[in-house]
Coordinates of C-alpha atoms in Angstrom, one line a residue:
Chain A
M1 CA 57.9 115.8 5.8
K2 CA 57.6 118.1 2.8
T3 CA 60.5 116.4 1.1
N4 CA 59.2 112.9 1.8
S5 CA 55.8 113.5 0.2
V6 CA 57.7 114.5 -3.0
K7 CA 59.7 111.4 -2.9
I8 CA 56.5 109.2 -2.4
I9 CA 54.6 111.2 -5.2
A10 CA 57.6 110.8 -7.6
L11 CA 58.1 107.1 -6.7
L12 CA 54.6 106.2 -7.1
S13 CA 54.3 108.0 -10.5
V14 CA 57.4 106.4 -11.9
L15 CA 55.9 103.1 -10.8
A16 CA 52.5 104.0 -12.5
S17 CA 54.4 105.0 -15.6
V18 CA 55.7 101.5 -16.0
L19 CA 52.1 100.4 -15.9
W20 CA 51.0 102.8 -18.7
G21 CA 54.0 102.0 -20.6
Y22 CA 53.0 98.3 -20.2
G23 CA 49.5 99.3 -21.5
L24 CA 51.0 100.7 -24.8
V25 CA 52.9 97.6 -25.4
V26 CA 49.7 95.4 -24.9
M27 CA 48.0 97.8 -27.1
V28 CA 50.5 97.2 -29.9
Q29 CA 50.2 93.6 -29.5
D30 CA 46.5 93.5 -29.5
Q31 CA 45.5 96.0 -32.2
F32 CA 48.4 95.6 -34.5
F33 CA 49.0 92.1 -34.2
P34 CA 45.6 90.6 -33.4
P35 CA 45.4 87.1 -32.3
S36 CA 44.5 84.9 -35.0
A37 CA 40.9 86.1 -35.0
S38 CA 38.9 83.5 -33.2
V39 CA 35.7 84.9 -33.8
P40 CA 33.3 84.2 -30.9
S41 CA 30.5 82.2 -32.0
K42 CA 26.8 83.5 -31.7
R43 CA 25.2 82.5 -28.4
V44 CA 21.8 82.9 -27.2
A45 CA 20.9 83.4 -23.6
K46 CA 17.8 81.4 -22.0
A47 CA 14.5 82.8 -21.7
E48 CA 13.8 83.9 -18.1
H49 CA 10.2 83.8 -16.9
D50 CA 9.4 86.2 -14.1
K51 CA 6.2 87.2 -12.3
A52 CA 5.6 90.2 -14.7
L53 CA 3.2 90.2 -17.3
H54 CA 5.2 90.7 -20.4
L55 CA 4.1 92.2 -23.3
V56 CA 5.9 92.4 -26.5
A57 CA 5.0 95.0 -29.3
L58 CA 6.2 94.4 -33.0
G59 CA 5.5 96.3 -36.1
D60 CA 5.7 99.7 -37.7
S61 CA 5.0 103.3 -36.8
L62 CA 1.6 102.4 -35.5
T63 CA 2.8 100.3 -32.6
R64 CA 5.7 102.8 -32.4
G65 CA 3.0 105.6 -31.7
T66 CA 3.9 108.0 -34.3
G67 CA 1.4 110.9 -34.4
D68 CA 0.9 110.7 -30.7
E69 CA 2.5 113.8 -29.1
T70 CA 2.9 111.9 -25.9
G71 CA 4.9 109.1 -27.6
K72 CA 2.8 106.5 -26.1
G73 CA 0.9 104.9 -29.0
Y74 CA -1.8 102.5 -28.6
V75 CA 0.6 100.2 -26.7
G76 CA 1.1 102.9 -24.2
Y77 CA -2.7 103.5 -23.5
L78 CA -3.0 99.5 -23.4
V79 CA -0.5 99.3 -20.7
D80 CA -1.9 102.1 -18.8
D81 CA -5.2 100.5 -19.1
L82 CA -3.9 97.1 -18.0
R83 CA -2.4 98.7 -14.9
T84 CA -5.6 99.9 -13.8
K85 CA -7.1 96.3 -14.1
T86 CA -4.3 94.3 -12.5
K87 CA -1.8 94.5 -9.7
Q88 CA 0.5 92.3 -11.4
P89 CA 3.6 94.1 -12.7
I90 CA 3.7 94.6 -16.4
R91 CA 6.6 94.6 -18.3
L92 CA 6.5 96.3 -21.9
T93 CA 9.1 95.5 -24.8
N94 CA 8.3 97.8 -27.8
L95 CA 10.3 96.5 -30.6
A96 CA 8.4 98.4 -33.5
I97 CA 10.3 100.3 -36.2
K98 CA 8.9 103.2 -38.2
G99 CA 8.3 102.5 -41.8
L100 CA 8.7 98.7 -41.2
R101 CA 7.5 96.6 -44.2
S102 CA 6.3 92.9 -43.8
S103 CA 9.3 91.6 -45.4
Q104 CA 11.5 93.5 -42.9
L105 CA 9.6 92.3 -40.0
V106 CA 10.3 88.6 -41.3
E107 CA 14.2 89.5 -41.2
Q108 CA 13.7 91.1 -37.8
L109 CA 12.2 88.2 -36.4
K110 CA 14.9 86.0 -37.4
Q111 CA 17.2 87.6 -34.7
L112 CA 17.9 85.7 -31.8
E113 CA 17.3 88.2 -29.2
I114 CA 13.9 89.1 -30.6
Q115 CA 13.0 85.6 -30.5
R116 CA 14.1 85.3 -26.7
Q117 CA 12.0 88.2 -26.2
L118 CA 9.0 86.4 -27.8
K119 CA 9.6 83.5 -25.8
Q120 CA 9.2 85.2 -22.6
A121 CA 6.1 87.1 -23.8
D122 CA 2.5 86.4 -22.6
F123 CA 0.8 88.8 -25.0
V124 CA 2.2 90.3 -28.3
C125 CA 0.7 93.2 -30.3
L126 CA 1.4 93.4 -34.0
T127 CA 0.7 96.1 -36.6
I128 CA 2.1 95.4 -39.9
G129 CA 1.1 95.9 -43.7
G130 CA 0.4 99.7 -43.6
N131 CA 3.6 100.4 -45.1
D132 CA 3.3 97.5 -47.8
L133 CA -0.1 98.6 -48.9
F134 CA 0.1 102.5 -48.7
Q135 CA 3.7 102.9 -49.4
G136 CA 3.4 106.4 -47.8
G137 CA 0.3 107.1 -49.9
E138 CA 1.9 106.3 -53.2
S139 CA 0.2 103.2 -54.3
L140 CA -3.2 104.3 -53.5
R141 CA -3.0 107.6 -55.4
N142 CA -2.2 106.1 -58.6
F143 CA -3.2 102.4 -57.8
S144 CA -3.7 99.7 -60.4
P145 CA -5.7 96.6 -59.3
Q146 CA -2.8 94.5 -60.8
R147 CA -0.3 96.1 -58.6
I148 CA -2.0 95.8 -55.4
K149 CA -3.0 92.2 -56.0
Q150 CA 0.8 91.5 -56.5
T151 CA 1.6 93.6 -53.3
E152 CA -1.2 91.8 -51.3
H153 CA -0.1 88.4 -52.3
A154 CA 3.6 88.9 -51.1
Y155 CA 2.3 90.5 -47.9
L156 CA 0.1 87.3 -47.2
Q157 CA 2.9 85.2 -47.5
N158 CA 5.0 87.4 -45.3
L159 CA 2.3 87.4 -42.8
E160 CA 2.1 83.8 -42.8
T161 CA 5.8 83.5 -42.1
I162 CA 5.5 85.8 -39.3
F163 CA 2.7 84.1 -37.6
R164 CA 4.6 80.8 -38.1
T165 CA 7.7 82.3 -36.6
I166 CA 5.9 83.8 -33.5
R167 CA 4.0 80.4 -32.9
T168 CA 7.2 78.5 -33.1
A169 CA 9.1 80.7 -30.7
N170 CA 6.3 80.7 -28.0
S171 CA 3.2 78.4 -28.5
Q172 CA 1.3 79.9 -25.6
A173 CA 1.4 83.7 -25.9
I174 CA -1.8 85.5 -27.3
V175 CA -1.3 87.4 -30.4
F176 CA -3.1 90.6 -31.3
Y177 CA -2.8 91.4 -34.8
I178 CA -4.1 94.9 -35.3
S179 CA -5.6 95.3 -38.7
L180 CA -5.8 98.2 -40.9
Y181 CA -8.0 101.3 -41.2
N182 CA -8.4 103.5 -44.3
P183 CA -6.7 106.9 -43.8
F184 CA -7.7 108.0 -47.2
Q185 CA -11.5 107.5 -46.7
Q186 CA -12.4 111.0 -47.3
L187 CA -10.4 111.6 -50.3
N188 CA -11.6 111.3 -54.0
N189 CA -11.3 107.6 -54.6
G190 CA -12.3 106.6 -50.9
Q191 CA -15.0 104.2 -52.1
I192 CA -12.1 102.2 -54.0
T193 CA -9.5 102.5 -51.4
S194 CA -11.9 101.4 -48.6
K195 CA -12.8 98.3 -50.6
I196 CA -9.2 97.3 -51.0
V197 CA -8.5 97.8 -47.3
R198 CA -11.5 95.7 -46.3
Q199 CA -10.4 93.0 -48.7
W200 CA -6.7 93.3 -47.2
N201 CA -8.0 92.9 -43.6
Y202 CA -10.4 90.1 -44.6
D203 CA -7.5 88.0 -46.2
S204 CA -5.2 89.0 -43.3
A205 CA -7.9 87.5 -40.8
E206 CA -8.0 84.5 -42.6
V207 CA -4.4 83.8 -42.3
A208 CA -4.7 84.8 -38.6
A209 CA -7.5 82.1 -38.1
R210 CA -5.2 79.3 -39.2
Y211 CA -3.2 79.8 -36.0
P212 CA -4.5 79.2 -32.6
N213 CA -4.8 82.4 -30.5
I214 CA -3.8 84.9 -33.0
I215 CA -6.7 87.4 -32.8
A216 CA -7.2 89.6 -35.6
V217 CA -8.4 92.9 -34.1
P218 CA -10.3 95.4 -36.3
T219 CA -9.8 99.0 -36.5
Y220 CA -11.4 99.8 -39.7
D221 CA -14.6 101.0 -37.9
L222 CA -13.0 103.0 -35.4
F223 CA -12.0 105.4 -38.2
E224 CA -15.0 105.1 -40.3
L225 CA -17.2 107.7 -39.2
H226 CA -14.8 110.6 -38.1
T227 CA -11.7 110.0 -39.9
N228 CA -10.1 113.3 -39.5
E229 CA -10.9 113.7 -36.0
Y230 CA -8.9 110.8 -35.1
L231 CA -5.9 111.4 -37.5
Y232 CA -2.8 113.2 -37.0
S233 CA -1.8 116.3 -39.1
D234 CA -0.1 114.0 -41.5
Q235 CA -3.5 112.5 -42.4
F236 CA -2.2 109.0 -42.2
H237 CA -1.3 108.1 -38.6
P238 CA -3.9 108.3 -35.9
N239 CA -3.5 111.1 -33.1
K240 CA -3.8 110.6 -29.5
E241 CA -7.5 110.1 -29.4
G242 CA -7.0 107.5 -32.3
Y243 CA -4.5 105.7 -30.4
K244 CA -6.5 105.7 -27.2
L245 CA -9.4 104.1 -29.3
I246 CA -7.2 101.2 -30.5
G247 CA -5.6 100.6 -26.9
E248 CA -9.0 100.5 -25.4
R249 CA -10.2 97.9 -28.0
V250 CA -7.3 95.7 -27.3
S251 CA -7.4 96.2 -23.5
A252 CA -11.1 94.9 -23.6
L253 CA -9.8 91.8 -25.2
I254 CA -6.9 91.1 -22.6
T255 CA -9.2 91.2 -19.8
F256 CA -11.3 88.5 -21.3
A257 CA -8.2 86.3 -22.5
K258 CA -6.6 86.7 -18.8
G259 CA -9.8 85.1 -17.4
E260 CA -9.4 82.3 -20.0
G261 CA -5.8 81.8 -20.3
K262 CA -4.4 82.4 -16.7
Chain B
M1 CA 70.5 114.6 -13.1
I2 CA 68.3 112.8 -10.5
N3 CA 68.8 116.0 -8.4
L4 CA 67.9 118.1 -11.1
V5 CA 64.4 116.3 -11.6
Y6 CA 64.0 116.0 -7.7
N7 CA 64.4 119.9 -7.7
E8 CA 61.9 120.3 -10.5
M9 CA 59.5 118.0 -8.7
L10 CA 59.6 120.0 -5.4
K11 CA 58.6 123.1 -7.3
I12 CA 55.6 121.3 -8.9
V13 CA 54.6 119.7 -5.5
R14 CA 54.9 123.0 -3.8
K15 CA 52.4 124.8 -6.0
K16 CA 49.9 122.3 -4.8
R17 CA 48.6 121.9 -8.4
L18 CA 48.6 118.2 -8.2
F19 CA 46.4 118.1 -5.2
I20 CA 44.1 120.6 -6.8
I21 CA 43.7 118.4 -9.8
S22 CA 43.1 115.3 -7.7
A23 CA 40.4 117.2 -5.9
I24 CA 38.9 118.3 -9.1
I25 CA 38.9 114.7 -10.5
A26 CA 37.4 113.4 -7.2
V27 CA 34.6 115.9 -7.5
L28 CA 33.9 115.1 -11.0
V29 CA 33.9 111.3 -10.4
G30 CA 31.4 111.8 -7.6
L31 CA 29.1 113.7 -10.1
F32 CA 29.3 111.3 -13.0
T33 CA 28.9 108.3 -10.6
Y34 CA 25.8 109.9 -9.3
A35 CA 24.5 110.7 -12.9
Q36 CA 25.2 107.2 -14.0
Y37 CA 23.5 105.8 -11.0
K38 CA 20.5 107.7 -11.7
H39 CA 20.3 106.9 -15.3
V40 CA 20.5 103.2 -14.7
Q41 CA 17.6 103.4 -12.3
D42 CA 15.8 105.5 -14.8
V43 CA 16.2 102.8 -17.5
Q44 CA 15.2 100.2 -15.1
K45 CA 12.1 101.8 -14.1
R46 CA 11.0 102.5 -17.6
L47 CA 11.5 99.0 -18.9
G48 CA 10.6 97.3 -15.9
T49 CA 13.5 94.8 -16.1
T50 CA 17.1 94.6 -15.0
D51 CA 17.9 92.3 -17.9
W52 CA 20.7 94.0 -20.0
R53 CA 19.8 92.1 -23.2
T54 CA 16.3 93.7 -23.1
Q55 CA 17.7 97.2 -22.5
L56 CA 20.3 96.8 -25.4
Q57 CA 17.6 95.4 -27.6
Q58 CA 15.5 98.5 -26.8
Q59 CA 18.4 100.8 -27.6
I60 CA 18.9 99.1 -31.0
I61 CA 15.3 99.5 -31.8
D62 CA 15.5 103.2 -30.8
T63 CA 18.5 103.9 -32.8
Q64 CA 16.7 102.2 -35.8
N65 CA 13.9 104.6 -35.4
R66 CA 16.0 107.5 -35.3
L67 CA 17.7 106.3 -38.5
N68 CA 14.3 106.1 -40.2
S69 CA 13.4 109.5 -39.5
S70 CA 14.4 112.4 -41.9
G71 CA 16.4 115.5 -40.8
I72 CA 19.5 113.9 -39.1
S73 CA 22.8 114.7 -40.6
E74 CA 24.7 112.4 -42.7
E75 CA 27.5 112.0 -40.3
W76 CA 25.3 111.5 -37.4
R77 CA 23.5 108.8 -39.4
K78 CA 26.6 107.1 -40.2
F79 CA 27.7 107.2 -36.6
L80 CA 24.5 105.8 -35.4
K81 CA 24.7 103.0 -38.1
I82 CA 28.2 102.0 -36.9
R83 CA 27.0 102.0 -33.3
L84 CA 24.0 99.9 -34.3
Q85 CA 25.9 97.3 -36.1
Q86 CA 28.3 97.0 -33.1
Q87 CA 25.4 96.7 -30.5
Q88 CA 23.8 94.1 -32.7
Y89 CA 27.1 92.1 -32.7
Y90 CA 27.3 92.4 -28.9
L91 CA 23.8 91.3 -28.4
D92 CA 24.3 88.5 -30.9
H93 CA 27.0 87.0 -29.0
N94 CA 25.5 87.5 -25.6
I95 CA 28.0 89.9 -24.3
N96 CA 27.1 92.9 -22.2
P97 CA 29.1 96.0 -23.3
S98 CA 28.3 97.7 -20.0
A99 CA 27.9 95.7 -17.3
P100 CA 28.0 97.6 -14.0
G101 CA 30.9 97.9 -12.0
A102 CA 34.0 100.2 -11.1
P103 CA 36.1 98.9 -13.9
T104 CA 33.4 99.4 -16.6
F105 CA 32.8 103.1 -15.0
M106 CA 36.6 103.7 -15.2
R107 CA 36.6 102.5 -18.9
M108 CA 33.8 104.9 -19.8
F109 CA 35.4 107.6 -17.9
V110 CA 38.9 107.2 -19.6
E111 CA 36.9 107.1 -22.9
N112 CA 35.2 110.4 -22.2
S113 CA 38.0 112.3 -20.7
I114 CA 40.7 111.4 -23.3
E115 CA 39.8 114.3 -25.6
L116 CA 39.4 117.2 -23.3
F117 CA 39.4 116.6 -19.5
L118 CA 42.6 114.7 -19.3
P119 CA 44.6 117.1 -21.6
L120 CA 43.2 120.2 -19.4
M121 CA 44.5 118.7 -16.4
V122 CA 47.8 118.2 -17.9
M123 CA 47.9 121.7 -19.1
V124 CA 47.2 123.0 -15.6
V125 CA 50.5 121.3 -14.4
V126 CA 52.6 122.0 -17.6
A127 CA 51.8 125.4 -18.8
D128 CA 53.9 127.5 -16.4
L129 CA 56.6 124.9 -16.0
V130 CA 59.3 127.1 -18.1
S131 CA 57.4 130.4 -18.5
S132 CA 56.8 130.9 -14.8
E133 CA 60.8 131.0 -14.4
A134 CA 60.9 133.6 -17.2
S135 CA 58.2 135.9 -15.9
G136 CA 59.3 135.3 -12.3
G137 CA 62.7 136.3 -13.0
T138 CA 64.3 132.9 -11.7
M139 CA 65.2 132.0 -15.2
K140 CA 68.9 133.9 -14.8
L141 CA 69.4 132.2 -11.5
L142 CA 68.5 128.8 -13.0
L143 CA 70.8 129.5 -16.0
T144 CA 73.9 130.7 -14.1
R145 CA 74.5 127.4 -12.3
P146 CA 77.1 125.3 -13.8
V147 CA 74.8 122.9 -15.5
K148 CA 74.2 122.6 -19.3
R149 CA 71.0 124.2 -20.5
W150 CA 69.5 121.0 -22.1
K151 CA 70.1 119.3 -18.8
I152 CA 68.1 121.8 -17.1
L153 CA 65.3 121.6 -19.8
L154 CA 65.4 117.8 -19.7
S155 CA 64.9 117.6 -16.0
K156 CA 61.9 119.8 -16.4
Y157 CA 60.5 117.6 -19.1
I158 CA 61.2 114.4 -17.0
A159 CA 59.3 116.1 -14.1
M160 CA 56.5 116.9 -16.5
G161 CA 56.4 113.1 -17.6
V162 CA 56.2 112.1 -13.8
S163 CA 53.4 114.6 -13.1
I164 CA 51.4 113.1 -16.0
S165 CA 52.0 109.7 -14.9
F166 CA 50.7 111.1 -11.2
I167 CA 47.6 112.6 -12.9
M168 CA 46.7 109.3 -14.6
L169 CA 47.1 107.4 -11.3
A170 CA 44.8 109.9 -9.6
L171 CA 42.3 109.4 -12.3
V172 CA 42.5 105.7 -12.1
V173 CA 42.6 105.3 -8.2
L174 CA 39.8 107.9 -7.4
S175 CA 37.4 106.7 -10.3
Y176 CA 37.8 103.2 -9.1
A177 CA 37.3 104.0 -5.3
I178 CA 34.5 106.4 -5.7
S179 CA 32.3 104.5 -8.4
G180 CA 33.1 101.3 -6.9
A181 CA 31.3 102.4 -3.6
V182 CA 28.2 102.6 -5.8
F183 CA 28.5 99.9 -8.5
G184 CA 30.7 97.5 -6.8
Y185 CA 34.4 96.7 -7.2
G186 CA 34.2 93.6 -9.4
G187 CA 34.1 93.1 -13.2
W188 CA 37.7 93.0 -14.2
N189 CA 37.3 89.7 -16.0
L190 CA 34.1 90.6 -18.1
P191 CA 34.8 89.9 -21.9
L192 CA 34.8 92.9 -24.1
L193 CA 35.1 92.9 -27.9
T194 CA 37.7 94.9 -29.7
G195 CA 39.0 94.8 -33.2
F196 CA 36.3 96.4 -34.9
T197 CA 37.3 98.5 -38.0
V198 CA 34.9 100.9 -39.9
Q199 CA 34.7 100.6 -43.8
G200 CA 32.5 103.2 -45.1
E201 CA 29.2 102.7 -43.7
E202 CA 30.0 99.2 -42.7
L203 CA 31.5 97.8 -39.4
N204 CA 34.1 95.0 -40.4
T205 CA 34.1 92.4 -37.7
A206 CA 36.7 90.1 -39.3
N207 CA 39.4 90.9 -36.7
V208 CA 37.1 91.2 -33.7
H209 CA 38.3 89.1 -30.7
L210 CA 37.4 88.9 -27.1
I211 CA 39.6 90.3 -24.4
P212 CA 38.9 90.7 -20.6
Q213 CA 38.2 93.9 -19.2
W214 CA 41.5 94.5 -17.4
K215 CA 43.3 94.2 -20.7
Y216 CA 41.1 96.5 -22.4
L217 CA 41.5 99.1 -19.6
L218 CA 45.4 98.7 -19.5
I219 CA 45.0 99.4 -23.4
E220 CA 43.1 102.5 -23.0
L221 CA 45.2 103.8 -20.2
G222 CA 48.3 103.3 -22.3
L223 CA 46.7 105.3 -25.0
A224 CA 45.4 107.9 -22.6
S225 CA 48.9 108.4 -21.2
F226 CA 50.4 108.7 -24.6
V227 CA 47.7 111.6 -25.4
A228 CA 48.5 113.2 -22.2
I229 CA 52.4 113.0 -23.0
V230 CA 51.8 114.5 -26.6
V231 CA 49.5 117.3 -25.3
G232 CA 52.0 117.9 -22.2
T233 CA 54.8 118.3 -24.8
L234 CA 53.0 120.8 -26.9
T235 CA 52.1 122.6 -23.8
F236 CA 55.6 122.5 -22.8
M237 CA 56.7 123.9 -26.1
L238 CA 54.7 126.8 -25.6
S239 CA 55.9 127.5 -22.2
V240 CA 59.4 127.5 -23.5
I241 CA 58.6 129.9 -26.3
M242 CA 56.4 132.3 -24.5
R243 CA 56.9 134.2 -21.1
S244 CA 53.3 134.5 -20.3
T245 CA 51.6 131.3 -18.7
A246 CA 48.3 132.7 -19.5
A247 CA 49.0 133.2 -23.2
V248 CA 50.4 129.4 -23.0
M249 CA 47.1 128.3 -21.4
G250 CA 45.0 130.4 -24.0
I251 CA 46.5 128.9 -26.8
M252 CA 46.3 125.3 -25.7
L253 CA 42.6 125.8 -24.4
A254 CA 41.5 127.1 -27.9
A255 CA 43.3 124.2 -29.7
L256 CA 41.7 121.6 -27.6
I257 CA 38.3 123.2 -27.5
S258 CA 38.5 123.5 -31.3
G259 CA 39.5 120.0 -31.5
A260 CA 36.3 118.8 -29.7
I261 CA 34.2 121.0 -32.0
L262 CA 36.1 120.1 -35.2
S263 CA 35.7 116.4 -34.5
N264 CA 31.9 116.7 -35.0
M265 CA 32.0 118.6 -38.3
V266 CA 35.3 117.9 -40.2
S267 CA 34.3 114.9 -42.1
S268 CA 34.3 116.8 -45.4
W269 CA 37.6 118.6 -44.7
E270 CA 39.8 115.9 -45.1
S271 CA 43.2 117.3 -44.7
A272 CA 42.1 118.3 -41.0
K273 CA 43.1 114.9 -40.1
Y274 CA 46.6 116.0 -39.7
L275 CA 45.7 118.4 -37.0
F276 CA 46.7 116.9 -33.7
M277 CA 43.5 117.8 -31.9
V278 CA 41.0 115.7 -34.0
N279 CA 43.2 112.8 -33.4
L280 CA 42.9 112.8 -29.6
R281 CA 40.2 110.3 -29.4
L282 CA 42.3 107.2 -29.6
T283 CA 40.2 104.9 -27.5
D284 CA 37.4 105.1 -30.3
Y285 CA 39.5 102.9 -32.3
I286 CA 39.5 100.4 -29.6
S287 CA 35.8 100.4 -29.0
G288 CA 35.0 100.8 -32.7
A289 CA 33.4 103.9 -33.0
A290 CA 33.3 105.7 -36.6
P291 CA 36.4 108.1 -36.7
P292 CA 35.7 111.8 -37.4
I293 CA 37.3 111.6 -41.0
A294 CA 37.1 108.7 -43.1
G295 CA 40.3 106.8 -43.5
M296 CA 41.7 107.7 -40.0
T297 CA 43.1 104.5 -38.3
L298 CA 44.7 103.8 -35.0
G299 CA 48.1 103.8 -36.5
F300 CA 47.6 107.0 -38.5
S301 CA 46.5 108.8 -35.3
I302 CA 49.1 107.6 -33.3
G303 CA 51.5 108.6 -35.9
V304 CA 50.3 112.2 -36.3
L305 CA 50.3 112.6 -32.5
A306 CA 53.9 111.2 -32.3
V307 CA 55.0 113.8 -35.2
W308 CA 53.5 116.7 -33.4
G309 CA 55.2 115.6 -30.1
L310 CA 58.5 115.1 -31.6
V311 CA 58.5 118.4 -33.4
A312 CA 57.5 120.3 -30.3
L313 CA 60.3 118.4 -28.3
I314 CA 62.9 119.5 -30.8
V315 CA 61.6 123.0 -31.0
S316 CA 61.5 123.4 -27.2
F317 CA 65.0 122.2 -26.8
F318 CA 66.5 124.3 -29.7
V319 CA 64.6 127.5 -28.4
F320 CA 65.7 127.1 -24.9
I321 CA 69.5 126.3 -25.7
T322 CA 69.8 129.0 -28.3
R323 CA 67.9 131.8 -26.8
D324 CA 69.6 134.7 -25.2
V325 CA 68.6 135.4 -21.7
Y326 CA 69.2 139.0 -20.3

């Protein structure tokens, strides 16, 4: 009995070692003499539509939720709010990247999978431009009207491209373009920066108006009175309360839009 | 010769180590299967979808956000960047790198155990192969037989190889059987990408090609068994040199663990790449992860390991044949 088990173990192991050895041979063939690289071509999957309400969030740190210690951001509060209003399951895909500028978003939107996600979307939330304009506070502290004008010009062109790409990918979804607020309102040159932000928002809304179902959502007023209460300690991003305000604002619009669209 | 090897195998099996190792593997596979199952469920719940593309896209976005945050080390940034490019490549070509299934689980288990777990199991069997004869006093009895010394040692070495093969077999069979009960037994033909090479911070995709998962797995198992044999040979050498099994274990354990730690922080100490323990993660070259030190390649690592193994083999035979036993 004992001797048999030893024999069986030995036999099995020897057989197995043939397999491992073959594995090494395959490895040498495959890794050191790779088959004439038939680079697989890019392929894109079909968009699938399921019953869930699909929300795609795009943009920069605002959409990401930087500054909110719970990590939800306005998108999180928006989804929370929507869940209380509808029994339909909600699917959120947050594709926002911290520090993203409009030109980078244009690049990101070229990716096939991002386009596929957009195709599936019922709603799209978008924040962009904050990093173009403020550049982490640089351009406003030592700003020149000339430079701001250039920045804005480039930005508006990118925004046009972004909206066009979204509309081409998905002609139905309702897009909420969340416009800017002025985090530097209470600083020395608050008057001037506010003027720039207002102009910026106005021009952006003009671009949005050229496309059907792209809605420019103002946030400027939300932060106008109590700027510091709604800002995170970096004095730039909203805090939890600030994000809640934005989330509520968009949420109110979606209920309305749902009655219309669906 | 066959009889000698058989005799050695009998000793190994009698010690019941192989069964203990199989039991350890079974328990660990069970744990990992459960953890993986929980993880998959959690991700699905969080994203509200079972679509792997959405999950992978979300992972890519998360990585991009981490890359943008300050305060991550340069090595980690590089690692993330390489992985990011690779994930994007998978996504662009509509290939799921981690489709659920027992073969995928096996692949990940092999990839994660090649550096530490598998060598430890090998060490448990090999550490006392020779030293126990010395400390137990049976060495003299063994050497008084009319058999040449090198034959005795060779039979022990072959028995070691057989045991290692058994450990690998146990690892494969158990992980397939146990994880398959949860994830399903299919998925051998799923396509996977290999042939990525890392150049600085960029991922080179010139040689990338598709291979079915079974072939991928076969390659990884071949590499794992090679690593196991090299670690086994090193342990074998120590076992010949030292009488105390505990000392053998201690040294090997220290070397293996220091290897696991070193791989995470040696990128600036370039000559560390000649140490055997930072070269153990051979499967990383197949999957295309960034190597711990710039300039390390599959061929280089195999070479380093082979040299260490050969030297250890020569030393152990030399010491065993020339040593005075009294």
